[in-house]
Coordinates of C-alpha atoms in Angstrom, one line a residue:
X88 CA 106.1 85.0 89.3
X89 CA 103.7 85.6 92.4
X90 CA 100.5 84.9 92.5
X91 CA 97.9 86.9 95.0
X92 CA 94.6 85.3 95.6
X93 CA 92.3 88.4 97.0
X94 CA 92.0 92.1 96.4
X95 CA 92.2 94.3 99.4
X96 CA 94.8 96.1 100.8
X97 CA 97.1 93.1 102.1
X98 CA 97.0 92.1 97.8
X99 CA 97.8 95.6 96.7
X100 CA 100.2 96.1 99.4
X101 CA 101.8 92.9 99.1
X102 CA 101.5 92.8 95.1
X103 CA 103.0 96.2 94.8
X104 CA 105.6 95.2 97.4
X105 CA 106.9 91.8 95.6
X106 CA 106.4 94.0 91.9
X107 CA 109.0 96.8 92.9
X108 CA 110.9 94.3 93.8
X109 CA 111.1 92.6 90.3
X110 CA 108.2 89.9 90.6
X111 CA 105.7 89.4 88.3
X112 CA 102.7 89.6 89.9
X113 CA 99.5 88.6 88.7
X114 CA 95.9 89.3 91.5
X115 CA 92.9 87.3 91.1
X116 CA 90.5 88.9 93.0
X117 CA 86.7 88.1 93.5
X118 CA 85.2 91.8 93.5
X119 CA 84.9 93.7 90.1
X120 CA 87.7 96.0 91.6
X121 CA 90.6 95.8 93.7
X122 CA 89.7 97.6 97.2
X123 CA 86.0 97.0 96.9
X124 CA 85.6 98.6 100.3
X125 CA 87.3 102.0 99.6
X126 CA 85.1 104.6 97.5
X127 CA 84.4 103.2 94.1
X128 CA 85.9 106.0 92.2
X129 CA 89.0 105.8 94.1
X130 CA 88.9 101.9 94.0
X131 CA 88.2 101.9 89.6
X132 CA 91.3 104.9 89.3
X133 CA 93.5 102.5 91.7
X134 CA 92.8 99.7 90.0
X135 CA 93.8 100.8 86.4
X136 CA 96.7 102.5 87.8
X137 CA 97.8 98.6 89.7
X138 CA 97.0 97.1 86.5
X139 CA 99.4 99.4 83.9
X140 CA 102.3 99.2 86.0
X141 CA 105.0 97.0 84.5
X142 CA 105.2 93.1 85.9
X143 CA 101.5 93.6 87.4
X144 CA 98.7 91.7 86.0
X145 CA 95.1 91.8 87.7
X146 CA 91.8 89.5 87.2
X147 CA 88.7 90.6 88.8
X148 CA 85.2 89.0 88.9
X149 CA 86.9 85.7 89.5
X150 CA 86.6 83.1 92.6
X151 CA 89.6 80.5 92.8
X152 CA 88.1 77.0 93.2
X153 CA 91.1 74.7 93.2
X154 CA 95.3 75.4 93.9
X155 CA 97.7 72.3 92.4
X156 CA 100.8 72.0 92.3
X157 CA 102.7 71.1 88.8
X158 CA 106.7 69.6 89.0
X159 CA 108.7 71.6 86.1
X160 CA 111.0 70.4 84.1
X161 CA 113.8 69.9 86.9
X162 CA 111.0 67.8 89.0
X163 CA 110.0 68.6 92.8
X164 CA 112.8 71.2 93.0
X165 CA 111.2 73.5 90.1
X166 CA 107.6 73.1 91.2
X167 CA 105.4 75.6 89.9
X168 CA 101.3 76.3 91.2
X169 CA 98.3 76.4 88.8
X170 CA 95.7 78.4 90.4
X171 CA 92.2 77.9 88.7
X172 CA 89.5 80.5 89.0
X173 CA 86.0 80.9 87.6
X174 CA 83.9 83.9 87.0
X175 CA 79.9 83.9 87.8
X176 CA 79.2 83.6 84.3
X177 CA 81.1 80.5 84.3
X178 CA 84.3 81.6 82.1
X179 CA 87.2 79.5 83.5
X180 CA 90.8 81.6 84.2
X181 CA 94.0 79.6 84.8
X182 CA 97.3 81.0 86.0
X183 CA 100.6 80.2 86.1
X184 CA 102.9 81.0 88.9
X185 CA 106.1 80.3 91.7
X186 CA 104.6 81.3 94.9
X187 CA 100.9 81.7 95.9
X188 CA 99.9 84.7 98.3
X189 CA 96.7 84.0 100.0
X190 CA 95.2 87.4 101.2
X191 CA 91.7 86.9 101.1
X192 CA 90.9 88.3 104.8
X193 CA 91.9 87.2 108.2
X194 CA 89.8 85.2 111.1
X195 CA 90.9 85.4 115.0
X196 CA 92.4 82.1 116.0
X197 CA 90.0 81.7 119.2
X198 CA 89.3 78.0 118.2
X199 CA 92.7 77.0 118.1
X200 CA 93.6 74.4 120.2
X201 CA 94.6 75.6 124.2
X202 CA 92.5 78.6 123.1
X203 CA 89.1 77.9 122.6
X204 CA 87.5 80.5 124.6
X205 CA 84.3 79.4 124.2
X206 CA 85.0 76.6 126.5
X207 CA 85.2 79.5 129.3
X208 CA 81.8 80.9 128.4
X209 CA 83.3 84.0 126.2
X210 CA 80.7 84.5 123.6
X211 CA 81.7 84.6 119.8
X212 CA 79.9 85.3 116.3
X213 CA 79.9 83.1 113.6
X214 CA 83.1 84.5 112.4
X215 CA 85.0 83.6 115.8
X216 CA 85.3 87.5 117.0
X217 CA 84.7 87.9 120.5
X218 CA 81.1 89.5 121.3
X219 CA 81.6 93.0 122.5
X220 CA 79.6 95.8 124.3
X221 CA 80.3 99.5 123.4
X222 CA 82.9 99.4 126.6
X223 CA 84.7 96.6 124.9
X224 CA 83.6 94.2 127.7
X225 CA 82.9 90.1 126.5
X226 CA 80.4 88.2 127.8
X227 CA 82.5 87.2 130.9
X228 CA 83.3 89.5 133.7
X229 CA 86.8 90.5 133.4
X230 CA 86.9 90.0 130.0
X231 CA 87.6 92.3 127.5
X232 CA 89.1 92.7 123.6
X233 CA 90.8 94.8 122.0
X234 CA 92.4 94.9 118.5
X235 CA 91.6 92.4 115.4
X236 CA 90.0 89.5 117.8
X237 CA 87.1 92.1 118.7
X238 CA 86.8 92.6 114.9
X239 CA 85.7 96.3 115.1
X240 CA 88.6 98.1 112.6
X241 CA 91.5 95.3 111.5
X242 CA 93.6 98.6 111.8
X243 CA 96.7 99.1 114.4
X244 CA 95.5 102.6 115.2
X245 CA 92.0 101.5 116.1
X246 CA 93.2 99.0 118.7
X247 CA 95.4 101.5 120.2
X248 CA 92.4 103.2 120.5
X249 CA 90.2 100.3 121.9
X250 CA 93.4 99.4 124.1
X251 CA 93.3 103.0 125.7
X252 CA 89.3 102.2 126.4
X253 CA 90.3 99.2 127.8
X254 CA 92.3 100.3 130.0
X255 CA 89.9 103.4 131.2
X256 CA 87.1 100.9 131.7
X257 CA 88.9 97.4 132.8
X258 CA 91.0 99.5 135.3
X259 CA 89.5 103.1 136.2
X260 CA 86.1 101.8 135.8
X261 CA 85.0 105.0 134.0
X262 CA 82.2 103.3 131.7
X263 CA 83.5 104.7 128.7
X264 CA 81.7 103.8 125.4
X265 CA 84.3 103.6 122.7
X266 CA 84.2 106.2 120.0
X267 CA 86.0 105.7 116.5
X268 CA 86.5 109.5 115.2
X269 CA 86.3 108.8 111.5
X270 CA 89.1 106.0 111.5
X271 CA 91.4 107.2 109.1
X272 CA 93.4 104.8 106.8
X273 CA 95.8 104.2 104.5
X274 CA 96.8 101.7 101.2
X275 CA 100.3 102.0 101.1
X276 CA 100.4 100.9 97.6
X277 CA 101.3 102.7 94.2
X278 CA 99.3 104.8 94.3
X279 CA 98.8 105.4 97.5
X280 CA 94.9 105.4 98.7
X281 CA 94.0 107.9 102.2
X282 CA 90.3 107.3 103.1
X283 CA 88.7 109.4 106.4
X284 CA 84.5 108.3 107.1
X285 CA 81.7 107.5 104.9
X286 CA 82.3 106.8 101.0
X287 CA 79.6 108.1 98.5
X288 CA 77.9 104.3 98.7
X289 CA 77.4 104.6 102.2
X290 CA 76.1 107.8 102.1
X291 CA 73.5 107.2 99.4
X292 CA 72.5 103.5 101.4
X293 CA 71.7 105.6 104.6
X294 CA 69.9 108.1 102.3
X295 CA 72.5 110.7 103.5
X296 CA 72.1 114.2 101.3
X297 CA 75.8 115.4 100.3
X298 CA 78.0 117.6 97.9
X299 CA 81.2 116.9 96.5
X300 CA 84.0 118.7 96.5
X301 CA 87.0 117.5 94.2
X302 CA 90.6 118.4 93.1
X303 CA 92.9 117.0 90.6
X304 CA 96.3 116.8 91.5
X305 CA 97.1 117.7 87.9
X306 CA 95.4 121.4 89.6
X307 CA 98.2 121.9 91.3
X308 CA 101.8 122.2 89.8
X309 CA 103.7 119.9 92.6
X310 CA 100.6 117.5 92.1
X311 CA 101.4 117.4 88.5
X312 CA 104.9 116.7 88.9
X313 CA 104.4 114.4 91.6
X314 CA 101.3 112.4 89.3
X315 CA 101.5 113.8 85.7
X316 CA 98.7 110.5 85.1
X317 CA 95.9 111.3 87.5
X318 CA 95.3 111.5 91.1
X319 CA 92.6 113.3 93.1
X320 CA 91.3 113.9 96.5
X321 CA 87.4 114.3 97.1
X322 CA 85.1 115.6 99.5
X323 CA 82.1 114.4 100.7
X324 CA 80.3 117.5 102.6
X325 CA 76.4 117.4 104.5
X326 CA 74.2 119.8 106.2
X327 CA 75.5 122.9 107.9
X328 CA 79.2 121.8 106.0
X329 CA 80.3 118.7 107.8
X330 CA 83.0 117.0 106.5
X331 CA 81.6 113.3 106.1
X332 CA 84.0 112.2 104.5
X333 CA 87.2 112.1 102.6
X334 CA 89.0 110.2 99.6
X335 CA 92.7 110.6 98.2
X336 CA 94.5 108.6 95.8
X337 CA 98.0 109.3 94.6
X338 CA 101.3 110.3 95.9
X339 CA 101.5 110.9 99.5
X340 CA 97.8 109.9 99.9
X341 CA 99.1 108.5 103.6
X342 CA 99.9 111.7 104.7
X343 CA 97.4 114.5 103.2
X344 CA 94.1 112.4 104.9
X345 CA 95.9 113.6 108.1
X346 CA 94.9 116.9 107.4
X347 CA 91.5 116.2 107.3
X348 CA 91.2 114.2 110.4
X349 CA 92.8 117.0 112.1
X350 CA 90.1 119.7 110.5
X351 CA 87.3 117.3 111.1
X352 CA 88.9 116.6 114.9
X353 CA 88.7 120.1 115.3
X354 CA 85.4 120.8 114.2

């Protein structure tokens, strides 16, 4: 019995990992949905869909506030974890398990000791990523990041793409600004979740005008028999047609949002 403290992809791909493989797994998460940052529709259907599979139990709404450790009956060798949670109105959750999965985000180590790079001037933020121009340069001539430490995208795709930069700017000396073309990603859980650009939220924060366009996979006979219980991709379309986005969730959700980065790539 696994328990996953969190709710974003690393808990639904780590859940639905340890779950196929015969674990219980229960997810406390804090946000009201699993994948809070992912369109909300997408997120609500993907969190049902987590929830109903066999084994898989989810809590959300709830902050953990204390991890112990509880000797069964056979002593130290049959400990088991208690993870306590609490909701903000107050209502108190309490979970059993045999391992504890910690996925609540990630931090760049740059404090860690022989690493502190603020020692050598390299400017941080209160989250420890280094400080970045657009031409991925730090604070320090002849300093640059790339990847998770210049907390941009936590994707491996993006820091290719801010490595190539790097490389143009740190070695070539072009003075490229860094562009991120939509950023495609992936959830490779069950189901799976493709996302390309804005979601509907973002678009009605920035007071974006849009239309959307939507299709069932139940429209579509391999759809059905692929996901007889739901699935859809969506559309998000602005002025003069632009694609400003895209949302897929269920089977091979990885691989359709390639077609739309290629289209919107394109033009």
């Amino acid at each position: 019995r696994l328990v996953v403290v969190g709710g974003g992809y690393i808990a639904a791909e780590m859940g639905y990992f340890y779950g196929a493989m015969g674990s219980e797994v229960v997810v406390v998460g804090h946000a009201d949905r699993l994948l809070a940052r992912e369109d909300r529709e997408v997120a609500e259907f993907f969190t049902d869909s987590f929830a109903g599979r066999e084994h898989h139990e989810v809590h959300t709404g709830y902050e953990v506030v204390e991890v112990e450790e509880v000797d069964g009956e056979g002593g130290e060798a049959d400990e088991r974890l208690t993870v306590h949670a609490e909701a903000d109105d107050g209502e108190e959750l309490t979970v059993e398990g045999d391992a504890l999965l910690l996925a609540v985000g990630r931090r760049p180590n740059t404090d860690a000791e022989g690493w502190d790079v603020e020692a050598g001037g390299v400017a941080v933020d209160d989250d420890g990523f280094l400080e970045t121009d657009d031409r991925l340069r730090a604070s320090v001539d002849g300093v640059w990041a790339v990847g998770d430490v210049a907390g941009n995208y936590m994707f491996k795709h993006s820091g290719d793409q801010e490595a190539a930069y790097a490389v143009r700017n740190a070695v070539r000396d072009e003075g490229a600004s860094v562009e991120y073309p939509g950023m495609a990603h992936a959830v490779f859980g069950s189901p799976q979740v493709g996302s390309h650009g804005k979601t509907e939220s973002e678009l009605e924060s920035e007071g974006v005008e849009y239309e959307v366009g939507r299709a069932e996979y139940s429209s579509h006979p391999l759809g059905k028999l692929l996901e007889p219980e739901g699935g859809f991709a969506k559309v998000l379309v602005g002025s003069g047609e632009a694609v400003l986005g895209c949302h897929v969730v269920g089977p091979e959700a990885s691989t359709l949002i390639h077609e739309v980065n290629a289209a919107v790539s394109a033009g």
